[in-house]
Coordinates of C-alpha atoms in Angstrom, one line a residue:
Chain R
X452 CA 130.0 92.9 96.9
X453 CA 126.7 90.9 95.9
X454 CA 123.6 92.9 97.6
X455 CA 120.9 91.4 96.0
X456 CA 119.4 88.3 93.8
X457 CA 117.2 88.8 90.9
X458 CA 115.1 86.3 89.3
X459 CA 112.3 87.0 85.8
X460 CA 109.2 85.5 86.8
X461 CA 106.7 85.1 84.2
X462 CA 102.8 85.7 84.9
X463 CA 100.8 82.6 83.9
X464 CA 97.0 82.1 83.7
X465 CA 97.3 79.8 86.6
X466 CA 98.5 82.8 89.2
X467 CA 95.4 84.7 87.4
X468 CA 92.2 85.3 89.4
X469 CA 88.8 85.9 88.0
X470 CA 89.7 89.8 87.8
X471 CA 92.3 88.6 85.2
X472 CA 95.4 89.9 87.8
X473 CA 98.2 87.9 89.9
X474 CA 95.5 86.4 92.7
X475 CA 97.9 87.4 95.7
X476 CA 98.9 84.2 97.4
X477 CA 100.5 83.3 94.2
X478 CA 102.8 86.5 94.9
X479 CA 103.6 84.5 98.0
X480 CA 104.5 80.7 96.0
X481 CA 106.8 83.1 93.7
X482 CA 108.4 84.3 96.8
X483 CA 108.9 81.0 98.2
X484 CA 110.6 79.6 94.8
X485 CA 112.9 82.6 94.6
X486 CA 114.2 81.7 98.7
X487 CA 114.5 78.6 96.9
X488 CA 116.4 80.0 93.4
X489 CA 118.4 82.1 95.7
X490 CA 119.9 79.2 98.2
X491 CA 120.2 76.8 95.2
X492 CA 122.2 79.5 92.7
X493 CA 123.2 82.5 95.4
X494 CA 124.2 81.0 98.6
X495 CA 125.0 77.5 96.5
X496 CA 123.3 75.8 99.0
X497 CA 121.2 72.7 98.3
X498 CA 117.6 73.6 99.6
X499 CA 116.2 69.9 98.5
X500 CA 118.7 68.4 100.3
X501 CA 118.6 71.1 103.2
X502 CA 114.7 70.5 103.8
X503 CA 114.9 66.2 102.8
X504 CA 118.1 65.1 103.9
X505 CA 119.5 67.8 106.1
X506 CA 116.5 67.7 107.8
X507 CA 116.6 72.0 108.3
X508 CA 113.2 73.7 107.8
X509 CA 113.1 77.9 107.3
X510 CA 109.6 79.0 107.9
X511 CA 108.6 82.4 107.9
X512 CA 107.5 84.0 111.4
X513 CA 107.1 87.5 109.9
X514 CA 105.5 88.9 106.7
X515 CA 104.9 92.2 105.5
X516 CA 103.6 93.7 102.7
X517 CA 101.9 95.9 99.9
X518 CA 100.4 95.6 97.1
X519 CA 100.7 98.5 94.6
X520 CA 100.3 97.8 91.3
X521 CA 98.0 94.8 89.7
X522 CA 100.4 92.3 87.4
X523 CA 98.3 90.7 84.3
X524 CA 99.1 87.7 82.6
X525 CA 101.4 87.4 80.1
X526 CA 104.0 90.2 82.0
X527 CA 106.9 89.5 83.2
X528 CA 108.5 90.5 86.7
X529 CA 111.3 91.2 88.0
X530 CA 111.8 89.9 91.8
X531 CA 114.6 91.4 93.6
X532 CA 116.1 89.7 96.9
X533 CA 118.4 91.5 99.3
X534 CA 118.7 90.7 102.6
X535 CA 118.3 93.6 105.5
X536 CA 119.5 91.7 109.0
X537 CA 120.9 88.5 110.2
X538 CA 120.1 86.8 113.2
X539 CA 121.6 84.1 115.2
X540 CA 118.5 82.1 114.0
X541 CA 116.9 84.2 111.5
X542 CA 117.1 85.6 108.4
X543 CA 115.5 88.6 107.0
X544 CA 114.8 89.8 103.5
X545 CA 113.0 92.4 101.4
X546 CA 111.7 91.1 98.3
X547 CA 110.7 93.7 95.7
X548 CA 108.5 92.8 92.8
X549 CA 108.9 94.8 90.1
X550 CA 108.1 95.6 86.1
X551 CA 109.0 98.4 83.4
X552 CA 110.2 100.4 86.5
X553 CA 107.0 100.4 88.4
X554 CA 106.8 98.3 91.6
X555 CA 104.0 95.8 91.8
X556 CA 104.8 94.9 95.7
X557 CA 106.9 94.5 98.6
X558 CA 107.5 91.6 100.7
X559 CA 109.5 91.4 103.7
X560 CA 109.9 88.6 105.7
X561 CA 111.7 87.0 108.4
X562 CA 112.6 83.4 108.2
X563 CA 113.7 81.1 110.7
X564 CA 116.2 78.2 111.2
X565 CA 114.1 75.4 112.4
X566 CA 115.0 71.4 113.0
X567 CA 112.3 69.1 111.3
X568 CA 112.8 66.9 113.6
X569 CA 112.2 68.7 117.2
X570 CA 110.3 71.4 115.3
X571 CA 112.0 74.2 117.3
X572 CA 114.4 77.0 115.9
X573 CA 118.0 75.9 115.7
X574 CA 120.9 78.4 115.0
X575 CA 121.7 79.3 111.3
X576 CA 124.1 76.2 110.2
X577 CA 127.8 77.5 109.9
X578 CA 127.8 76.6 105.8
X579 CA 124.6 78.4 105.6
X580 CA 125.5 81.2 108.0
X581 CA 129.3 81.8 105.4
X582 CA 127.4 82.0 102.6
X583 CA 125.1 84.4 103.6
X584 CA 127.9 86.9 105.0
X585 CA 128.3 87.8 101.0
X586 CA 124.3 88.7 101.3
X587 CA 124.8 90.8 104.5
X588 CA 123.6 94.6 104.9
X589 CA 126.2 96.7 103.9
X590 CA 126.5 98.9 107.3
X591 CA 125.7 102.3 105.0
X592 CA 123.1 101.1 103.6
X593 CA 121.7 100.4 107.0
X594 CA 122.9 104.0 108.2
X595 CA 120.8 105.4 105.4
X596 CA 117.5 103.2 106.0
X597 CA 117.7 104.5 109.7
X598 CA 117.7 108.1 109.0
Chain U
X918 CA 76.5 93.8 118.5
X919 CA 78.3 91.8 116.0
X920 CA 81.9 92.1 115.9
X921 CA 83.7 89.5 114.7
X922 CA 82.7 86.3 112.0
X923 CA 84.4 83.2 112.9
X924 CA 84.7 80.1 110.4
X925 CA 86.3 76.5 111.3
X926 CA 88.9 75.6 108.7
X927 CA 90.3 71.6 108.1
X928 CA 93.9 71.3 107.7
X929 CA 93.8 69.4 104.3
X930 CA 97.0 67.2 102.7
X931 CA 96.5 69.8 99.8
X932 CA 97.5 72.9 102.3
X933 CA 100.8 70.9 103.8
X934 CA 104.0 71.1 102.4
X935 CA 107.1 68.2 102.7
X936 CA 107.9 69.5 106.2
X937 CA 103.9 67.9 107.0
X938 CA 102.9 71.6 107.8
X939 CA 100.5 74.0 106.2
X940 CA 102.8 76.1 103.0
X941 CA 102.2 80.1 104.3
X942 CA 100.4 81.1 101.2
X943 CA 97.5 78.6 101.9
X944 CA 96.4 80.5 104.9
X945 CA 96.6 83.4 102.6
X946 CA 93.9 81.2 100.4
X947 CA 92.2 80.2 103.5
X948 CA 92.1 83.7 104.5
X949 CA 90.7 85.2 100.4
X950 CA 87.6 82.3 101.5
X951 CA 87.1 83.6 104.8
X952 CA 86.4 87.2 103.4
X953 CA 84.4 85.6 100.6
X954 CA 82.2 84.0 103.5
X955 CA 81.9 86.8 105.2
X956 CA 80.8 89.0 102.5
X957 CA 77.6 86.3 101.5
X958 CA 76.9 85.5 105.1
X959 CA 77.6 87.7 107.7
X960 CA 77.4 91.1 105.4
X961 CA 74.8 89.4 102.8
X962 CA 76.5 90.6 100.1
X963 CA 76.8 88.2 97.0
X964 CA 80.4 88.3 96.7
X965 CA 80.2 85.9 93.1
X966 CA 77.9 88.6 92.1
X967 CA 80.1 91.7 93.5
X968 CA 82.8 90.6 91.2
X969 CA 81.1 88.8 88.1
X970 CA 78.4 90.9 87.6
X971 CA 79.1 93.9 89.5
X972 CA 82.4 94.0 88.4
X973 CA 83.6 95.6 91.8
X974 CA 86.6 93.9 93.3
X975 CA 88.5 94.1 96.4
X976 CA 92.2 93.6 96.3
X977 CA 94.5 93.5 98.9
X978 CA 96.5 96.2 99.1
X979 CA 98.6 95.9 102.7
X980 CA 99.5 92.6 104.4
X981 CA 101.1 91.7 107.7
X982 CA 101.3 88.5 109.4
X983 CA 102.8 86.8 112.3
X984 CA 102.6 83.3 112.2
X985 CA 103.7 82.0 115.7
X986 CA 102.9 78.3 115.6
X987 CA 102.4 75.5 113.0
X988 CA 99.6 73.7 111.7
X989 CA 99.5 70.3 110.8
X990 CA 97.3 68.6 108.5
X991 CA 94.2 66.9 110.2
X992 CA 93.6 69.5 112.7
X993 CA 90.8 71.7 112.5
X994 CA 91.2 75.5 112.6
X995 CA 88.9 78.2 113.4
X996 CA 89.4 81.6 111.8
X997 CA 88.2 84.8 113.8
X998 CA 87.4 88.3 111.1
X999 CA 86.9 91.6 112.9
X1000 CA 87.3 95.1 111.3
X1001 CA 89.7 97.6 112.5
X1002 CA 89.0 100.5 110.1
X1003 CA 86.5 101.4 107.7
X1004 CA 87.6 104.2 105.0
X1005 CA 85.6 105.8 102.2
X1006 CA 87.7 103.0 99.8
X1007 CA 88.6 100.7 102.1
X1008 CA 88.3 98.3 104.5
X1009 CA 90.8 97.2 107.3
X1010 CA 90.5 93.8 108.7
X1011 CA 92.0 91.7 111.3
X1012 CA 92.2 87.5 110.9
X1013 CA 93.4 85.4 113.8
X1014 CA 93.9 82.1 113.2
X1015 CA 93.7 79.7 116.3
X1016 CA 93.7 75.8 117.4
X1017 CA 93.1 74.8 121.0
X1018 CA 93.5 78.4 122.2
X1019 CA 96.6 78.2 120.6
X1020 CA 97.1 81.6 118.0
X1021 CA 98.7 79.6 114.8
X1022 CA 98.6 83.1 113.0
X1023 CA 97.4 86.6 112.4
X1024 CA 96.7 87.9 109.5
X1025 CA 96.3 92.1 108.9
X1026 CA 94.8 93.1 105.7
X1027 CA 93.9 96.6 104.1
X1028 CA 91.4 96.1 101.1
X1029 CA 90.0 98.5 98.3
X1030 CA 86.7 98.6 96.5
X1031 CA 88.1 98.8 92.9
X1032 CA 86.1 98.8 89.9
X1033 CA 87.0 95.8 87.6
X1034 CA 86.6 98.0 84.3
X1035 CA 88.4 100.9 85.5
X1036 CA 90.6 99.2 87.4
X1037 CA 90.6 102.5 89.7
X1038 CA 89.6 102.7 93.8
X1039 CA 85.9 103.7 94.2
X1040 CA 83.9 104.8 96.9
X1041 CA 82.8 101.5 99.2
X1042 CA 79.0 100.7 97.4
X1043 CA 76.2 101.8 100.0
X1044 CA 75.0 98.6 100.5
X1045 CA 78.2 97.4 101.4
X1046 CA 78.9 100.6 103.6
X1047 CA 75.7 99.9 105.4
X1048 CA 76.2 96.3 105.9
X1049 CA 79.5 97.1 107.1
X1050 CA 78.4 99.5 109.7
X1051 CA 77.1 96.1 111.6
X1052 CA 81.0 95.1 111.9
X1053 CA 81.7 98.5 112.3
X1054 CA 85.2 98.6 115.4
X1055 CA 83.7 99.5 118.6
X1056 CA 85.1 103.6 120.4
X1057 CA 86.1 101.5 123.0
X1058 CA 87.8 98.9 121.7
X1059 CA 89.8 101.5 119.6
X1060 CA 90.3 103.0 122.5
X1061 CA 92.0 100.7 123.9
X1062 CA 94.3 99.5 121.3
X1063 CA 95.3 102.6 121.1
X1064 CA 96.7 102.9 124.4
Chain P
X487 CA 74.2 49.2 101.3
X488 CA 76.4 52.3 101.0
X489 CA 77.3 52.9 97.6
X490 CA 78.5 56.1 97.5
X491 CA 79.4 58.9 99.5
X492 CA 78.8 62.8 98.4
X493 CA 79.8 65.9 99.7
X494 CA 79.2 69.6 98.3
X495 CA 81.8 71.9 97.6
X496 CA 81.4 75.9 96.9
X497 CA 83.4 77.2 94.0
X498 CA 85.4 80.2 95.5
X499 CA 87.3 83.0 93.8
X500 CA 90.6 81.0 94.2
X501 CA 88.9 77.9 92.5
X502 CA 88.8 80.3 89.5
X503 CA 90.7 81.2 86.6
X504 CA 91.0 84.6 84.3
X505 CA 88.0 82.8 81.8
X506 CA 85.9 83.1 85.3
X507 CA 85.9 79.6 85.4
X508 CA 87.3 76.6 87.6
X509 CA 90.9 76.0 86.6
X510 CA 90.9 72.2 85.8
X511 CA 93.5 71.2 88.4
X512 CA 91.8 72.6 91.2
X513 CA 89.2 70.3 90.4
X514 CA 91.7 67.7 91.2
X515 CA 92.5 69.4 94.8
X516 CA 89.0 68.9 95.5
X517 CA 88.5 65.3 93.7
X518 CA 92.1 64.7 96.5
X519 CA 89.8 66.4 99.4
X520 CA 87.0 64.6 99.1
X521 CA 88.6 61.1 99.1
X522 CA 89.7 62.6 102.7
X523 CA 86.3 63.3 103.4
X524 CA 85.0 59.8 102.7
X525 CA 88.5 58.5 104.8
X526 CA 87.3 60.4 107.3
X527 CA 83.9 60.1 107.5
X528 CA 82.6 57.6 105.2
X529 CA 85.2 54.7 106.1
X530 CA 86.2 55.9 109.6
X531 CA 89.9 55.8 109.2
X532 CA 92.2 58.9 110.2
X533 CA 93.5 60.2 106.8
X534 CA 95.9 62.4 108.5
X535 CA 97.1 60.1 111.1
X536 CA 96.8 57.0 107.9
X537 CA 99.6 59.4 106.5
X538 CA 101.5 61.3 109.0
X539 CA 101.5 58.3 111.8
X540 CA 101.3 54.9 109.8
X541 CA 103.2 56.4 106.9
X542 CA 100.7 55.1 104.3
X543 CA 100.3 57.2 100.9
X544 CA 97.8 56.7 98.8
X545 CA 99.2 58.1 95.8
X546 CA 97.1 57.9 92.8
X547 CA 98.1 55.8 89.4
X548 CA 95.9 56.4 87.1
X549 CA 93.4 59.6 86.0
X550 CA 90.8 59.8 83.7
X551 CA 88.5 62.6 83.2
X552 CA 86.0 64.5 81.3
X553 CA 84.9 67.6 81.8
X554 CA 81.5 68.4 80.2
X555 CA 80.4 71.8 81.3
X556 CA 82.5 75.2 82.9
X557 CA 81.4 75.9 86.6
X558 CA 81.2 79.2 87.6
X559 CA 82.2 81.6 91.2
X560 CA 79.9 81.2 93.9
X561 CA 78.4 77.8 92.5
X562 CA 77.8 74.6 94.9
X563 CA 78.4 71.5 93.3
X564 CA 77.7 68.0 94.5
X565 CA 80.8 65.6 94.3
X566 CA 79.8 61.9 94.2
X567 CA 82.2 59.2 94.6
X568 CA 81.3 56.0 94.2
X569 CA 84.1 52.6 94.1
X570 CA 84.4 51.0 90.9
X571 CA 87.0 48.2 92.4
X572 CA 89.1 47.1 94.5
X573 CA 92.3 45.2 94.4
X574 CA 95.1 43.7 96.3
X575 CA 97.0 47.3 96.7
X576 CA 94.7 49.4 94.6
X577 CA 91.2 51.3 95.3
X578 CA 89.3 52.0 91.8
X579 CA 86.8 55.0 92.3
X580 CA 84.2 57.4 90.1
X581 CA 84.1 61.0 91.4
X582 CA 81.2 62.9 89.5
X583 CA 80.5 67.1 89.6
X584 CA 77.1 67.7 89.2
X585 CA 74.9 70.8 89.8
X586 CA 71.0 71.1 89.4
X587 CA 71.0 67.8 87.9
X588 CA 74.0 69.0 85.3
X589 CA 77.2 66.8 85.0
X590 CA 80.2 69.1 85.0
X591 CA 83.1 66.8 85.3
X592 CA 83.9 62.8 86.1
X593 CA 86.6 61.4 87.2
X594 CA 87.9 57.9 87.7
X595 CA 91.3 57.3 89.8
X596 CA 93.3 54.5 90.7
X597 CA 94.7 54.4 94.1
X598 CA 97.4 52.5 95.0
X599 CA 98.3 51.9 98.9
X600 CA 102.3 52.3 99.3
X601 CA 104.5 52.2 102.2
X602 CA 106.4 56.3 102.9
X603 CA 109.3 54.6 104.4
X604 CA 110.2 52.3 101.4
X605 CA 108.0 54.2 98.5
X606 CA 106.5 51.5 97.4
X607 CA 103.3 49.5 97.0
X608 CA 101.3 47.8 100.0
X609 CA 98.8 45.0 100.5
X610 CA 96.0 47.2 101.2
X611 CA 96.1 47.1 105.9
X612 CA 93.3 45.0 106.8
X613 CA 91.1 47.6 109.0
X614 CA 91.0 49.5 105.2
X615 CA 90.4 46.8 103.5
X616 CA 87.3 45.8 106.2
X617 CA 85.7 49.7 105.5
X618 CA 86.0 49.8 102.4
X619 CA 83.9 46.5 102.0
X620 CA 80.9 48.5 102.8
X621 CA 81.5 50.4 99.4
X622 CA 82.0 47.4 97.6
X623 CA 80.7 47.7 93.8
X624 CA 77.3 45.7 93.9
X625 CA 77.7 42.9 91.3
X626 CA 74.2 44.0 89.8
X627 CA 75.6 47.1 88.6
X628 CA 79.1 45.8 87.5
X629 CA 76.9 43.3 85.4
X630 CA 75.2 46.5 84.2
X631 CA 78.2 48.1 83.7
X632 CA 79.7 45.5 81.6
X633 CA 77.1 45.1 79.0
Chain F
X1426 CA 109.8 69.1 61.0
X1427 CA 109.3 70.0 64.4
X1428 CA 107.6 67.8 65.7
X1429 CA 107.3 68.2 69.6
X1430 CA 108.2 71.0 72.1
X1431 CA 109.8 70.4 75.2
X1432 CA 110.5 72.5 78.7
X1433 CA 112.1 72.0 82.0
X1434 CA 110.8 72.4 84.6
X1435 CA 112.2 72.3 88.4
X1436 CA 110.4 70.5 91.3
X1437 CA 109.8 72.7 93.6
X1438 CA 109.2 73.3 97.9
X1439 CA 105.3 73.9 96.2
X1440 CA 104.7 71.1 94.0
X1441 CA 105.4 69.0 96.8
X1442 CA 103.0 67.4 99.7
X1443 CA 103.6 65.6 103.2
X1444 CA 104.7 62.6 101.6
X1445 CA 107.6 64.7 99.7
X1446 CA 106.6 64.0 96.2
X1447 CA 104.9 66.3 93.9
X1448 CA 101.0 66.4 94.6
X1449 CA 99.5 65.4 91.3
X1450 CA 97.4 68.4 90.4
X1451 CA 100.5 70.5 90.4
X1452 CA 101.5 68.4 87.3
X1453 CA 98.4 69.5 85.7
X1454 CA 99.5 73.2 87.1
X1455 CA 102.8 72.4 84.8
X1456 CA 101.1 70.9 81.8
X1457 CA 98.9 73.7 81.7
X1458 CA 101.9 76.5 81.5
X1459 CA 103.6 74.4 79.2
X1460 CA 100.9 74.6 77.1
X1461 CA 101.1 78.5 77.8
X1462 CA 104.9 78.4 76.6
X1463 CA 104.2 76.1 73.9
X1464 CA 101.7 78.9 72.3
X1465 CA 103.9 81.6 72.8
X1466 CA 107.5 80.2 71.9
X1467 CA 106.0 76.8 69.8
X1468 CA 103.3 78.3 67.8
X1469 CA 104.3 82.1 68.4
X1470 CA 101.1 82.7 69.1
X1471 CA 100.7 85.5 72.1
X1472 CA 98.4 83.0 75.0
X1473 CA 98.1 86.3 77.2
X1474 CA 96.5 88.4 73.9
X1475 CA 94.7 85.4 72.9
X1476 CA 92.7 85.3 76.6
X1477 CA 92.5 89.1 77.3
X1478 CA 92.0 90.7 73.9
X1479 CA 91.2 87.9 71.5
X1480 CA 88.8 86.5 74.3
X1481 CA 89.3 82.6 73.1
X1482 CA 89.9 80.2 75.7
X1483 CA 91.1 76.8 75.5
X1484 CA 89.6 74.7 78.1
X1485 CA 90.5 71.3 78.3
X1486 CA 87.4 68.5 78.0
X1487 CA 88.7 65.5 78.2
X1488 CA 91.8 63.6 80.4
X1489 CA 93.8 60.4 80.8
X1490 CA 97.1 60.4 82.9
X1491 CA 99.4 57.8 84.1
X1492 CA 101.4 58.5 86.9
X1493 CA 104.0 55.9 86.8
X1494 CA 106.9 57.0 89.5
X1495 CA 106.9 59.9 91.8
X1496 CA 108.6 63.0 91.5
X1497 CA 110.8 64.5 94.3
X1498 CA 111.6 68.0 95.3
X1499 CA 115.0 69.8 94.0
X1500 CA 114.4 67.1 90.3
X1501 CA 114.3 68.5 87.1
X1502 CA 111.7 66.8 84.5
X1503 CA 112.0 67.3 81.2
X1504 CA 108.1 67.8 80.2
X1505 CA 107.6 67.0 76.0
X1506 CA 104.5 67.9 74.0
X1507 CA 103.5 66.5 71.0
X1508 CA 99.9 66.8 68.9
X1509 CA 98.1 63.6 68.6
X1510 CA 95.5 65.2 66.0
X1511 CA 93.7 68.5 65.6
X1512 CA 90.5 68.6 65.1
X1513 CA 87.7 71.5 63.5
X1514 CA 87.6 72.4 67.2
X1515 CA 89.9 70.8 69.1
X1516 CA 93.7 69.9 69.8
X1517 CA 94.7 66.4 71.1
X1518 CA 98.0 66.7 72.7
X1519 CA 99.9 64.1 74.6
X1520 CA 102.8 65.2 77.2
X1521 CA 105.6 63.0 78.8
X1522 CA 107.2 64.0 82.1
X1523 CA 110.6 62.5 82.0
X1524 CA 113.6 62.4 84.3
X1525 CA 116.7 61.1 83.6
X1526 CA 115.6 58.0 81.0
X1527 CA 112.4 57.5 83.5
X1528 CA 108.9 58.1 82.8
X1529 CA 107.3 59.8 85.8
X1530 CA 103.5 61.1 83.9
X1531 CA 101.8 61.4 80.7
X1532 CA 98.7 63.2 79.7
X1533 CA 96.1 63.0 77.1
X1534 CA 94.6 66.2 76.6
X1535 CA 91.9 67.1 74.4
X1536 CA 91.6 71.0 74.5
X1537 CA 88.5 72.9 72.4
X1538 CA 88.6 76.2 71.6
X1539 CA 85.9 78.6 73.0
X1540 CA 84.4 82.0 72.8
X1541 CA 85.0 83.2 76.3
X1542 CA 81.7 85.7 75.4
X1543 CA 79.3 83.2 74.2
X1544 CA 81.2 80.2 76.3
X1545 CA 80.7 77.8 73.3
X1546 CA 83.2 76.6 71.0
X1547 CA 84.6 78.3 68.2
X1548 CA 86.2 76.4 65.0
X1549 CA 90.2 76.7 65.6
X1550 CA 91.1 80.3 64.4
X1551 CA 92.9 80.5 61.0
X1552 CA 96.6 81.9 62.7
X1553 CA 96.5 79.4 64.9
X1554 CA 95.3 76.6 62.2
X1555 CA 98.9 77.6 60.2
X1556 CA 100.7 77.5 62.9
X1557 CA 99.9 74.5 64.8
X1558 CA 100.2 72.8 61.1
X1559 CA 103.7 72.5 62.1
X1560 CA 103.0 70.5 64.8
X1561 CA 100.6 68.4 62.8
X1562 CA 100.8 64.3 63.6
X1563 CA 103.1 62.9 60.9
X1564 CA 100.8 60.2 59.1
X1565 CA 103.7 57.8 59.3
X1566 CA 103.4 58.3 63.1
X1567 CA 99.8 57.7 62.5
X1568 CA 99.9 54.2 61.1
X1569 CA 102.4 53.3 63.8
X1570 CA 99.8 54.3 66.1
X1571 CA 96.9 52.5 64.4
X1572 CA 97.9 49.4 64.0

């Protein structure tokens, strides 16, 4: 069973601050394309066509993390997605930046279901809601975070 | 005794995303500016200075955020800095984001006097510790957050 | 008469790139912030409402600039825009970055008015049209200009 | 010979503003990492090593873009680079952002390279001279552009 989605991401002058490391909001715009990466190629659904035409936003409501490690240009990172719960209107993922076996950061964040139109949550869209069942904690895994 | 620095903030086109709303990571920009703002007027430390010349920086090494209500471009939005800790390395702040005496986000963020060349945690400079001291949380107030 | 309208801008740590320098594009973030500005202020019409309400873009067709000298973290530099022309559907303007008296960058834009429901162009609307007059280039100077 | 290097790249939830289209200085974001990619897989010449250890930077002096049809979240454009001359001290680049047969951008760069000590220009270093011979504007090409 599919746990998690993995993505390279390449560290470019642009997400480079004065201090020559990853400036951290950029962190945040790489986290935001792999959501993106991972409906598009994971859950094989369209997010252009989700947010345009469908009309369905998913902005985040929670966001938590650490910074361990600095990331200089020219590396390249590996971000790992795996999600740890699923609400009737929300989605929650850890997001693990990582390189050479050393993590650079943690993200986790909870995304909601939201019409564009009434700007209010809506329940996670049946499509949307089957393809993420293949992304859903496995209940051990859970049973070993807890304890 | 000062506690908190506030600073107004416009909702530009360039912070919105296709959804018309500010993209999360620009209140994480919005938030890098407020700090920088704070360091050259309410601490009077040069912050251009800290880091170019100085070479003393001061990443981010623990985030958490809550943001409970959108922000659209056009509106103006005034961003509220109090500290909650101050370590030997670091410094522990608290950002509230508000519109209207509506809370749009909060924004918790641990960061560490680093030395650029080292790239290793130092000891908060003296006349940053003593400037600090001004913002310095209140007994009471910790008291009663803690309850 | 009004010829121009200016506004400073402080170069912050996100402005800047790993050479300690503004990162060219940003300088087109805050070219794209000051036309709001002069909206807002200088000509009186509601940029955000102009978009988000009336659905007009202003999307630009043409760039050219030159950028003469690097500016630096915790610089101010005066941006001063100034209209070279104005068409049917099209605003021509002259952005320049200068600091104590030193050019760092111009900039001249085309600006075409279009319709967001139909994506394309627009007679320029009429209230616009009547604010922008007072920016009018001053046939004196386009003579001057020309030879 | 190889005349040109070319790179996808996807529009993303990022690029994009209220109006749903890419926000132009995020195609200047793109140019500049294809230049980044061109260095690195084009001229196989290390961009990171080049900025960090080498300290030679490559700031761009002069632009001219045309924006000729908007870009919309969830497209791919094909961005192409070709040299237009190279210079003692400089590289003249032009790149096309394409999409499906249609033009959507193209920039004129002229980029110089610097000494990111002294913050003057350097004459083009001799590894990079050989390599970006490859690229070199064919003087066939030349004439065609002349006359």
């Amino acid at each position: 069973m599919t746990t998690h989605f993995e993505r390279p991401v390449r560290i470019r002058f642009s997400h480079c601050d004065p201090a020559g490391i990853v400036f951290f909001p950029q962190y945040l715009v790489m986290t935001n394309a792999l959501v993106e990466d991972w409906f598009n190629e994971g859950l094989q659904i369209d997010y252009a066509q989700m947010i345009a035409q469908r009309r369905i936003g998913l902005p985040i409501v929670k966001l938590d993390c650490e910074f361990s490690r600095p990331s200089q240009m020219g590396e390249t990172i590996m971000l790992t997605l795996s999600v740890s719960a699923i609400g009737r209107r929300s989605i929650s993922i850890d997001i693990l930046g990582h390189c050479n076996g050393e993590t650079r950061f943690r993200a986790k964040q909870v995304l909601v279901t939201t019409s564009l139109e009434s700007c209010r949550s809506i329940d996670i869209p049946a499509d949307i809601a089957n393809a993420l069942a293949m992304f859903a904690p496995q209940p051990e895994f859970s049973e070993a975070q807890r304890s």
